[in-house]
């Protein structure tokens, strides 16, 4: 029978931090192991200068941290909808369009999935945030069109899309026993996306679920934004952020903002940036922080520092406090972090998320008390302050959560089987 055959198409969740590929097969879990036995491939490319080759995922991070000379690129999805996507960068000594770097990574997802499946994939359902770009329909459409172009260039012949939170809803629906009104909260690396969906066991097999999707919404705020604000609040002051100039003005912030943002870290290493910092040093009252910044730049430790901050954010979902050792930069240097500090740092971002969810409920004509379940997914959905601000809107909803990195990929695999057989 047709439903006992493996699906023709796969689903790809190209994430800001991690990516997955789902493929429905009888009797097996949907997600394909992409790196060793792990279902996620971190969305990272490292161009190894010594061996003149790109490496991906955990191996990319390992080679970078081991000190291989090269160029690390992460948060590639953040390029979609940005002006950078129409430009190029220098990689292994020659110019490469950012669009081609996206193609390298997506091609790697396709290649690994096909190798493990033992067959080619020509059709794909790609996940997409509700908004790649807030309040700009043209830029949002351009971002989706770019993904189509890249996907076809690497060999997919038919490319379609599903909203990421809708995909997560279909994954959650696999395990329910009665009808539920569910609010899907997907907090990814680059975006927060929400869907209000009516789910039921007897509706799983329906091809058209349009009437079950009551509302969708989202905002361009995600885990990398949390990391950035935590970095600026706790770590960057140790490197001169907020230093006073002799004129009593604050030191310009662009260098620290670049250093706290994954896809702009390399800008700090540019000669122009370093010369600007050196000329600025003479006008700073206390040079302790900027001198540490020079040490960090000399070691090209920006990505290392960003990883430490991200790890601290993850630990602060469970622990009240964390001491972050910066011994690599200076003996005895420590940044003290806490849940309270994280909550204060991301407070304005949480307000934007809360407003977006409130607006979605109004659009759907649904009161918060009517929601049966709030389903959390995405790598940053475990932040306590975020959960508190969402659950305060939904007093009767029970909390559920799926595989934080796998729900969307699984749901996209379900959608791919429905669309392509």
Short mmCIF file of C-alpha atoms in Angstrom, two decimals:
data_model
loop_
_atom_site.label_atom_id
_atom_site.label_comp_id
_atom_site.label_asym_id
_atom_site.label_seq_id
_atom_site.Cartn_x
_atom_site.Cartn_y
_atom_site.Cartn_z
CA UNK A 1 0.00 0.00 0.00
CA UNK A 2 1.07 3.54 -0.74
CA UNK A 3 1.20 4.65 2.90
CA UNK A 4 3.60 1.79 3.71
CA UNK A 5 6.19 3.10 1.25
CA UNK A 6 8.92 5.61 2.14
CA UNK A 7 8.06 9.18 1.20
CA UNK A 8 9.37 10.55 -2.10
CA UNK A 9 10.27 13.92 -0.60
CA UNK A 10 12.10 15.17 2.45
CA UNK A 11 11.59 18.14 4.73
CA UNK A 12 14.45 20.47 5.64
CA UNK A 13 14.52 22.70 8.68
CA UNK A 14 17.35 25.11 7.87
CA UNK A 15 17.82 26.77 11.24
CA UNK A 16 19.84 29.75 12.40
CA UNK A 17 21.72 27.59 14.92
CA UNK A 18 20.92 23.98 13.96
CA UNK A 19 19.41 22.22 10.96
CA UNK A 20 17.59 18.90 10.49
CA UNK A 21 16.27 16.76 7.63
CA UNK A 22 13.10 14.68 8.01
CA UNK A 23 12.00 11.75 5.83
CA UNK A 24 8.99 9.55 6.58
CA UNK A 25 9.66 5.81 6.44
CA UNK A 26 7.53 2.99 7.88
CA UNK A 27 8.51 2.05 11.43
CA UNK A 28 11.26 4.63 11.80
CA UNK A 29 11.64 8.04 13.39
CA UNK A 30 11.41 10.83 10.81
CA UNK A 31 14.74 12.59 11.43
CA UNK A 32 17.88 11.47 9.60
CA UNK A 33 21.18 11.35 11.50
CA UNK A 34 23.26 14.05 9.82
CA UNK A 35 26.49 14.05 11.82
CA UNK A 36 27.63 10.79 13.41
CA UNK A 37 24.49 9.59 15.24
CA UNK A 38 23.09 13.09 15.84
CA UNK A 39 19.96 14.39 14.12
CA UNK A 40 21.14 18.01 14.06
CA UNK A 41 23.86 19.59 11.99
CA UNK A 42 24.90 22.92 13.52
CA UNK A 43 24.45 25.60 10.84
CA UNK A 44 28.16 26.37 10.70
CA UNK A 45 30.75 26.44 7.92
CA UNK A 46 34.47 26.69 8.64
CA UNK A 47 36.78 27.42 5.71
CA UNK A 48 40.01 25.72 6.73
CA UNK A 49 42.82 27.83 5.22
CA UNK A 50 45.56 25.24 5.83
CA UNK A 51 43.74 22.42 4.03
CA UNK A 52 41.79 24.75 1.70
CA UNK A 53 38.42 23.10 2.24
CA UNK A 54 35.09 23.84 3.91
CA UNK A 55 33.94 21.75 6.88
CA UNK A 56 30.51 21.77 8.49
CA UNK A 57 28.67 21.38 11.78
CA UNK A 58 30.38 20.14 14.93
CA UNK A 59 33.56 19.34 13.01
CA UNK A 60 33.67 22.97 11.85
CA UNK A 61 33.40 24.24 15.43
CA UNK A 62 36.00 21.70 16.59
CA UNK A 63 38.59 22.71 13.98
CA UNK A 64 38.03 26.39 14.72
CA UNK A 65 38.42 25.89 18.49
CA UNK A 66 41.48 23.69 17.95
CA UNK A 67 43.16 26.73 16.42
CA UNK A 68 43.19 25.89 12.72
CA UNK A 69 43.65 29.02 10.64
CA UNK A 70 40.46 29.83 8.78
CA UNK A 71 37.12 31.61 8.57
CA UNK A 72 34.15 30.53 10.69
CA UNK A 73 30.64 31.42 9.52
CA UNK A 74 27.56 30.80 11.65
CA UNK A 75 23.95 32.03 11.77
CA UNK A 76 23.87 31.77 7.97
CA UNK A 77 20.06 31.93 7.93
CA UNK A 78 20.30 35.48 9.31
CA UNK A 79 21.63 36.50 5.88
CA UNK A 80 18.20 35.90 4.34
CA UNK A 81 16.42 39.20 3.93
CA UNK A 82 19.58 41.19 4.68
CA UNK A 83 21.53 43.41 2.29
CA UNK A 84 24.61 41.22 2.84
CA UNK A 85 23.02 38.47 0.76
CA UNK A 86 23.57 40.49 -2.41
CA UNK A 87 27.27 40.95 -1.66
CA UNK A 88 30.29 38.68 -1.47
CA UNK A 89 33.06 37.96 0.99
CA UNK A 90 36.63 36.71 0.79
CA UNK A 91 36.97 32.97 1.38
CA UNK A 92 40.15 30.94 0.84
CA UNK A 93 41.68 33.93 -0.94
CA UNK A 94 38.92 34.58 -3.45
CA UNK A 95 35.58 36.34 -3.54
CA UNK A 96 32.52 34.20 -2.90
CA UNK A 97 28.89 35.45 -2.93
CA UNK A 98 27.11 34.90 0.39
CA UNK A 99 24.38 33.17 -1.64
CA UNK A 100 26.92 30.49 -2.66
CA UNK A 101 27.88 29.95 0.99
CA UNK A 102 24.20 29.26 1.75
CA UNK A 103 24.26 26.81 -1.16
CA UNK A 104 27.29 25.01 0.25
CA UNK A 105 25.54 24.40 3.56
CA UNK A 106 22.14 23.44 2.12
CA UNK A 107 23.92 21.21 -0.37
CA UNK A 108 25.62 19.49 2.54
CA UNK A 109 22.22 18.80 4.17
CA UNK A 110 20.91 17.31 0.91
CA UNK A 111 24.04 15.24 0.30
CA UNK A 112 24.14 13.76 3.82
CA UNK A 113 20.43 12.96 3.78
CA UNK A 114 20.69 11.26 0.39
CA UNK A 115 23.73 9.25 1.46
CA UNK A 116 21.93 7.88 4.52
CA UNK A 117 18.64 7.38 2.65
CA UNK A 118 20.43 5.59 -0.19
CA UNK A 119 18.43 7.56 -2.76
CA UNK A 120 18.19 11.04 -4.27
CA UNK A 121 15.63 13.65 -3.21
CA UNK A 122 14.20 15.89 -5.94
CA UNK A 123 11.26 17.35 -3.97
CA UNK A 124 11.51 19.18 -0.66
CA UNK A 125 9.37 21.09 1.81
CA UNK A 126 11.49 23.79 3.38
CA UNK A 127 10.56 25.32 6.70
CA UNK A 128 10.35 29.10 6.86
CA UNK A 129 9.67 31.59 9.65
CA UNK A 130 6.35 33.41 9.52
CA UNK A 131 8.40 36.52 8.73
CA UNK A 132 11.99 36.46 7.47
CA UNK A 133 11.84 40.24 7.74
CA UNK A 134 9.44 42.18 9.96
CA UNK A 135 7.11 44.71 8.29
CA UNK A 136 8.64 44.43 4.81
CA UNK A 137 6.71 42.13 2.47
CA UNK A 138 9.07 42.72 -0.45
CA UNK A 139 12.21 41.80 1.52
CA UNK A 140 10.38 38.81 3.00
CA UNK A 141 9.45 37.53 -0.46
CA UNK A 142 13.01 38.11 -1.67
CA UNK A 143 14.30 35.95 1.20
CA UNK A 144 11.98 33.08 0.22
CA UNK A 145 12.83 33.49 -3.48
CA UNK A 146 16.53 33.29 -2.61
CA UNK A 147 15.98 29.99 -0.80
CA UNK A 148 14.12 28.61 -3.82
CA UNK A 149 16.97 29.69 -6.10
CA UNK A 150 19.61 28.13 -3.85
CA UNK A 151 17.62 24.90 -3.40
CA UNK A 152 17.16 24.47 -7.16
CA UNK A 153 20.82 25.20 -7.80
CA UNK A 154 21.84 22.29 -5.52
CA UNK A 155 19.52 19.88 -7.33
CA UNK A 156 15.97 20.09 -5.97
CA UNK A 157 13.42 20.26 -8.80
CA UNK A 158 10.29 21.03 -6.75
CA UNK A 159 10.56 23.34 -3.74
CA UNK A 160 7.67 24.30 -1.46
CA UNK A 161 7.37 25.85 2.00
CA UNK A 162 5.60 25.42 5.29
CA UNK A 163 5.66 27.78 8.25
CA UNK A 164 7.95 26.35 10.92
CA UNK A 165 5.44 26.55 13.80
CA UNK A 166 2.80 24.79 11.65
CA UNK A 167 5.30 21.99 11.02
CA UNK A 168 5.93 21.76 14.78
CA UNK A 169 2.14 21.54 15.31
CA UNK A 170 1.89 18.53 12.98
CA UNK A 171 4.70 16.82 14.88
CA UNK A 172 2.94 17.46 18.21
CA UNK A 173 -0.35 16.15 16.78
CA UNK A 174 1.18 12.67 16.34
CA UNK A 175 0.93 12.13 20.11
CA UNK A 176 -2.44 13.63 21.13
CA UNK A 177 -5.59 11.67 22.00
CA UNK A 178 -8.30 14.36 21.79
CA UNK A 179 -8.98 17.64 20.04
CA UNK A 180 -6.93 20.57 21.39
CA UNK A 181 -6.63 24.28 20.70
CA UNK A 182 -2.86 24.67 20.69
CA UNK A 183 -0.61 27.72 20.60
CA UNK A 184 2.76 26.76 19.10
CA UNK A 185 5.64 28.88 20.39
CA UNK A 186 8.78 28.34 18.30
CA UNK A 187 11.77 30.31 19.57
CA UNK A 188 14.56 29.66 17.08
CA UNK A 189 18.00 31.16 16.74
CA UNK A 190 16.85 34.06 14.56
CA UNK A 191 13.06 34.34 14.78
CA UNK A 192 10.15 33.72 17.15
CA UNK A 193 7.15 32.23 15.39
CA UNK A 194 3.66 31.46 16.62
CA UNK A 195 0.70 29.53 15.32
CA UNK A 196 -2.74 28.96 16.76
CA UNK A 197 -3.92 25.59 15.51
CA UNK A 198 -6.83 23.22 16.11
CA UNK A 199 -5.41 19.69 16.29
CA UNK A 200 -7.13 16.32 16.60
CA UNK A 201 -6.19 12.63 16.11
CA UNK A 202 -8.90 12.15 13.47
CA UNK A 203 -7.61 15.10 11.41
CA UNK A 204 -4.00 13.88 11.01
CA UNK A 205 -4.55 12.27 7.61
CA UNK A 206 -6.38 15.19 6.01
CA UNK A 207 -4.50 16.73 3.10
CA UNK A 208 -6.00 20.20 3.52
CA UNK A 209 -5.62 21.60 7.04
CA UNK A 210 -6.17 25.23 6.09
CA UNK A 211 -9.29 25.64 8.24
CA UNK A 212 -7.42 24.30 11.30
CA UNK A 213 -4.83 27.10 11.19
CA UNK A 214 -6.55 29.93 13.04
CA UNK A 215 -3.69 32.45 13.04
CA UNK A 216 0.04 32.81 12.50
CA UNK A 217 2.43 35.49 13.66
CA UNK A 218 6.03 36.13 14.44
CA UNK A 219 8.77 38.59 15.16
CA UNK A 220 12.41 38.75 14.09
CA UNK A 221 13.74 38.02 17.59
CA UNK A 222 15.48 34.78 18.51
CA UNK A 223 18.14 33.06 20.56
CA UNK A 224 21.04 34.87 18.89
CA UNK A 225 19.42 38.16 19.94
CA UNK A 226 19.23 36.86 23.53
CA UNK A 227 22.93 35.97 23.28
CA UNK A 228 23.77 39.43 21.97
CA UNK A 229 21.95 41.27 24.77
CA UNK A 230 23.42 38.98 27.44
CA UNK A 231 26.89 39.61 26.00
CA UNK A 232 26.42 43.39 26.00
CA UNK A 233 25.10 43.34 29.58
CA UNK A 234 27.65 41.02 31.15
CA UNK A 235 30.78 40.50 29.04
CA UNK A 236 31.35 43.47 26.73
CA UNK A 237 31.77 45.99 29.63
CA UNK A 238 34.94 44.05 30.52
CA UNK A 239 36.20 44.83 26.99
CA UNK A 240 35.51 48.56 27.08
CA UNK A 241 31.80 48.71 26.22
CA UNK A 242 30.44 51.78 28.00
CA UNK A 243 33.91 53.30 28.58
CA UNK A 244 34.10 57.08 28.89
CA UNK A 245 36.12 59.22 26.54
CA UNK A 246 38.02 62.28 27.83
CA UNK A 247 35.21 64.36 26.33
CA UNK A 248 32.83 62.58 28.80
CA UNK A 249 31.04 60.90 25.86
CA UNK A 250 30.76 57.12 25.74
CA UNK A 251 33.10 55.10 23.55
CA UNK A 252 31.45 54.31 20.16
CA UNK A 253 29.59 51.01 20.37
CA UNK A 254 29.92 49.58 16.83
CA UNK A 255 32.92 47.34 17.61
CA UNK A 256 31.22 45.74 20.61
CA UNK A 257 27.92 45.34 18.76
CA UNK A 258 29.78 43.54 15.94
CA UNK A 259 31.56 41.34 18.46
CA UNK A 260 28.28 40.40 20.16
CA UNK A 261 26.58 39.48 16.86
CA UNK A 262 27.47 36.13 15.29
CA UNK A 263 27.51 37.08 11.60
CA UNK A 264 29.44 40.35 12.10
CA UNK A 265 32.24 39.13 14.39
CA UNK A 266 34.76 38.99 11.55
CA UNK A 267 34.28 42.74 10.93
CA UNK A 268 36.16 43.43 14.21
CA UNK A 269 39.28 41.77 12.78
CA UNK A 270 39.37 44.04 9.72
CA UNK A 271 42.35 46.39 9.54
CA UNK A 272 40.08 49.42 9.24
CA UNK A 273 38.29 48.47 12.47
CA UNK A 274 41.54 47.89 14.35
CA UNK A 275 43.01 51.21 13.20
CA UNK A 276 39.88 53.01 14.40
CA UNK A 277 40.20 51.36 17.81
CA UNK A 278 43.89 52.23 18.08
CA UNK A 279 43.28 55.90 17.33
CA UNK A 280 40.41 55.90 19.84
CA UNK A 281 42.54 54.47 22.66
CA UNK A 282 44.30 57.78 23.28
CA UNK A 283 40.98 59.46 24.07
CA UNK A 284 39.70 56.86 26.56
CA UNK A 285 39.98 57.64 30.29
CA UNK A 286 40.46 54.04 31.50
CA UNK A 287 42.11 51.87 28.82
CA UNK A 288 41.79 48.56 30.73
CA UNK A 289 38.79 47.38 28.70
CA UNK A 290 40.02 48.40 25.26
CA UNK A 291 43.40 46.78 25.94
CA UNK A 292 41.60 43.51 26.68
CA UNK A 293 39.71 44.02 23.43
CA UNK A 294 43.01 44.25 21.56
CA UNK A 295 44.10 40.94 23.17
CA UNK A 296 40.85 39.30 22.11
CA UNK A 297 41.26 40.57 18.54
CA UNK A 298 44.89 39.43 18.46
CA UNK A 299 43.74 35.92 19.43
CA UNK A 300 40.79 36.12 17.02
CA UNK A 301 38.73 34.85 19.94
CA UNK A 302 35.43 36.52 19.03
CA UNK A 303 33.62 33.32 18.05
CA UNK A 304 35.02 31.55 21.10
CA UNK A 305 33.61 34.31 23.30
CA UNK A 306 30.23 34.17 21.57
CA UNK A 307 30.09 30.41 22.21
CA UNK A 308 30.84 30.99 25.90
CA UNK A 309 27.97 33.48 26.15
CA UNK A 310 25.59 31.13 24.34
CA UNK A 311 26.58 28.27 26.66
CA UNK A 312 25.99 30.55 29.65
CA UNK A 313 22.49 31.41 28.41
CA UNK A 314 21.70 27.70 28.12
CA UNK A 315 23.02 26.98 31.63
CA UNK A 316 20.99 29.88 33.04
CA UNK A 317 17.78 28.13 31.99
CA UNK A 318 18.42 25.82 34.98
CA UNK A 319 20.98 27.56 37.20
CA UNK A 320 20.49 30.87 39.02
CA UNK A 321 24.08 31.98 38.44
CA UNK A 322 27.13 31.25 36.33
CA UNK A 323 30.75 32.43 36.52
CA UNK A 324 32.20 32.68 33.02
CA UNK A 325 35.97 32.29 33.01
CA UNK A 326 37.80 34.59 30.59
CA UNK A 327 41.22 33.28 31.64
CA UNK A 328 42.11 32.85 27.98
CA UNK A 329 42.19 36.64 27.63
CA UNK A 330 43.56 37.63 31.04
CA UNK A 331 44.51 35.62 34.16
CA UNK A 332 41.75 35.74 36.76
CA UNK A 333 39.24 37.54 34.52
CA UNK A 334 35.66 36.39 35.19
CA UNK A 335 32.22 37.59 34.07
CA UNK A 336 29.44 36.99 36.61
CA UNK A 337 26.09 36.11 35.04
CA UNK A 338 22.68 35.38 36.56
CA UNK A 339 19.11 34.58 35.56
CA UNK A 340 18.10 38.05 36.80
CA UNK A 341 20.73 39.70 34.60
CA UNK A 342 19.57 37.66 31.59
CA UNK A 343 15.94 38.58 32.25
CA UNK A 344 16.79 42.29 32.46
CA UNK A 345 19.00 42.13 29.35
CA UNK A 346 16.33 40.51 27.18
CA UNK A 347 13.35 42.32 28.75
CA UNK A 348 12.65 44.56 25.70
CA UNK A 349 12.88 41.53 23.39
CA UNK A 350 10.42 39.58 25.55
CA UNK A 351 8.01 42.53 25.36
CA UNK A 352 8.12 42.32 21.56
CA UNK A 353 7.43 38.57 21.70
CA UNK A 354 4.59 39.05 24.19
CA UNK A 355 3.03 41.80 22.04
CA UNK A 356 3.20 39.59 18.95
CA UNK A 357 1.46 36.70 20.76
CA UNK A 358 -1.22 39.05 22.13
CA UNK A 359 -1.82 40.45 18.64
CA UNK A 360 -2.15 36.92 17.23
CA UNK A 361 -4.85 36.05 19.80
CA UNK A 362 -6.76 39.24 18.95
CA UNK A 363 -6.50 38.50 15.21
CA UNK A 364 -7.90 35.01 15.81
CA UNK A 365 -10.71 36.30 18.05
CA UNK A 366 -9.55 33.93 20.80
CA UNK A 367 -9.11 34.74 24.49
CA UNK A 368 -6.02 33.46 26.30
CA UNK A 369 -8.22 31.40 28.67
CA UNK A 370 -9.52 29.35 25.72
CA UNK A 371 -6.13 27.88 24.83
CA UNK A 372 -5.82 24.22 25.90
CA UNK A 373 -2.10 23.76 25.36
CA UNK A 374 0.97 25.89 24.77
CA UNK A 375 3.61 23.87 22.93
CA UNK A 376 7.18 25.12 23.19
CA UNK A 377 9.82 24.25 20.64
CA UNK A 378 13.06 25.80 19.38
CA UNK A 379 16.44 26.04 21.06
CA UNK A 380 15.70 29.15 23.16
CA UNK A 381 12.18 28.20 24.26
CA UNK A 382 13.49 26.99 27.64
CA UNK A 383 14.47 30.46 28.92
CA UNK A 384 12.42 30.80 32.14
CA UNK A 385 11.62 34.51 31.70
CA UNK A 386 10.25 33.81 28.23
CA UNK A 387 8.04 30.96 29.43
CA UNK A 388 6.74 33.08 32.28
CA UNK A 389 5.71 35.96 30.00
CA UNK A 390 3.90 33.57 27.59
CA UNK A 391 2.11 31.46 30.22
CA UNK A 392 0.87 34.63 31.98
CA UNK A 393 -1.23 35.26 28.84
CA UNK A 394 -2.68 31.72 28.88
CA UNK A 395 -3.94 30.96 32.41
CA UNK A 396 -5.63 27.62 31.61
CA UNK A 397 -3.12 26.17 29.15
CA UNK A 398 -1.00 23.19 30.03
CA UNK A 399 2.63 23.33 28.93
CA UNK A 400 4.03 20.79 26.50
CA UNK A 401 7.31 20.60 24.66
CA UNK A 402 8.78 18.57 21.88
CA UNK A 403 12.30 17.89 20.75
CA UNK A 404 13.58 21.48 20.84
CA UNK A 405 15.65 20.95 17.69
CA UNK A 406 13.63 18.19 16.02
CA UNK A 407 9.91 19.02 16.06
CA UNK A 408 10.00 21.23 12.96
CA UNK A 409 12.01 18.77 10.87
CA UNK A 410 9.63 15.95 11.84
CA UNK A 411 6.60 18.06 10.96
CA UNK A 412 8.12 19.03 7.60
CA UNK A 413 8.63 15.33 6.84
CA UNK A 414 4.91 14.72 7.53
CA UNK A 415 4.02 17.63 5.22
CA UNK A 416 6.40 16.36 2.50
CA UNK A 417 4.67 12.95 2.47
CA UNK A 418 1.25 14.60 2.17
CA UNK A 419 2.30 16.89 -0.68
CA UNK A 420 4.46 14.57 -2.75
CA UNK A 421 3.46 11.06 -1.73
#
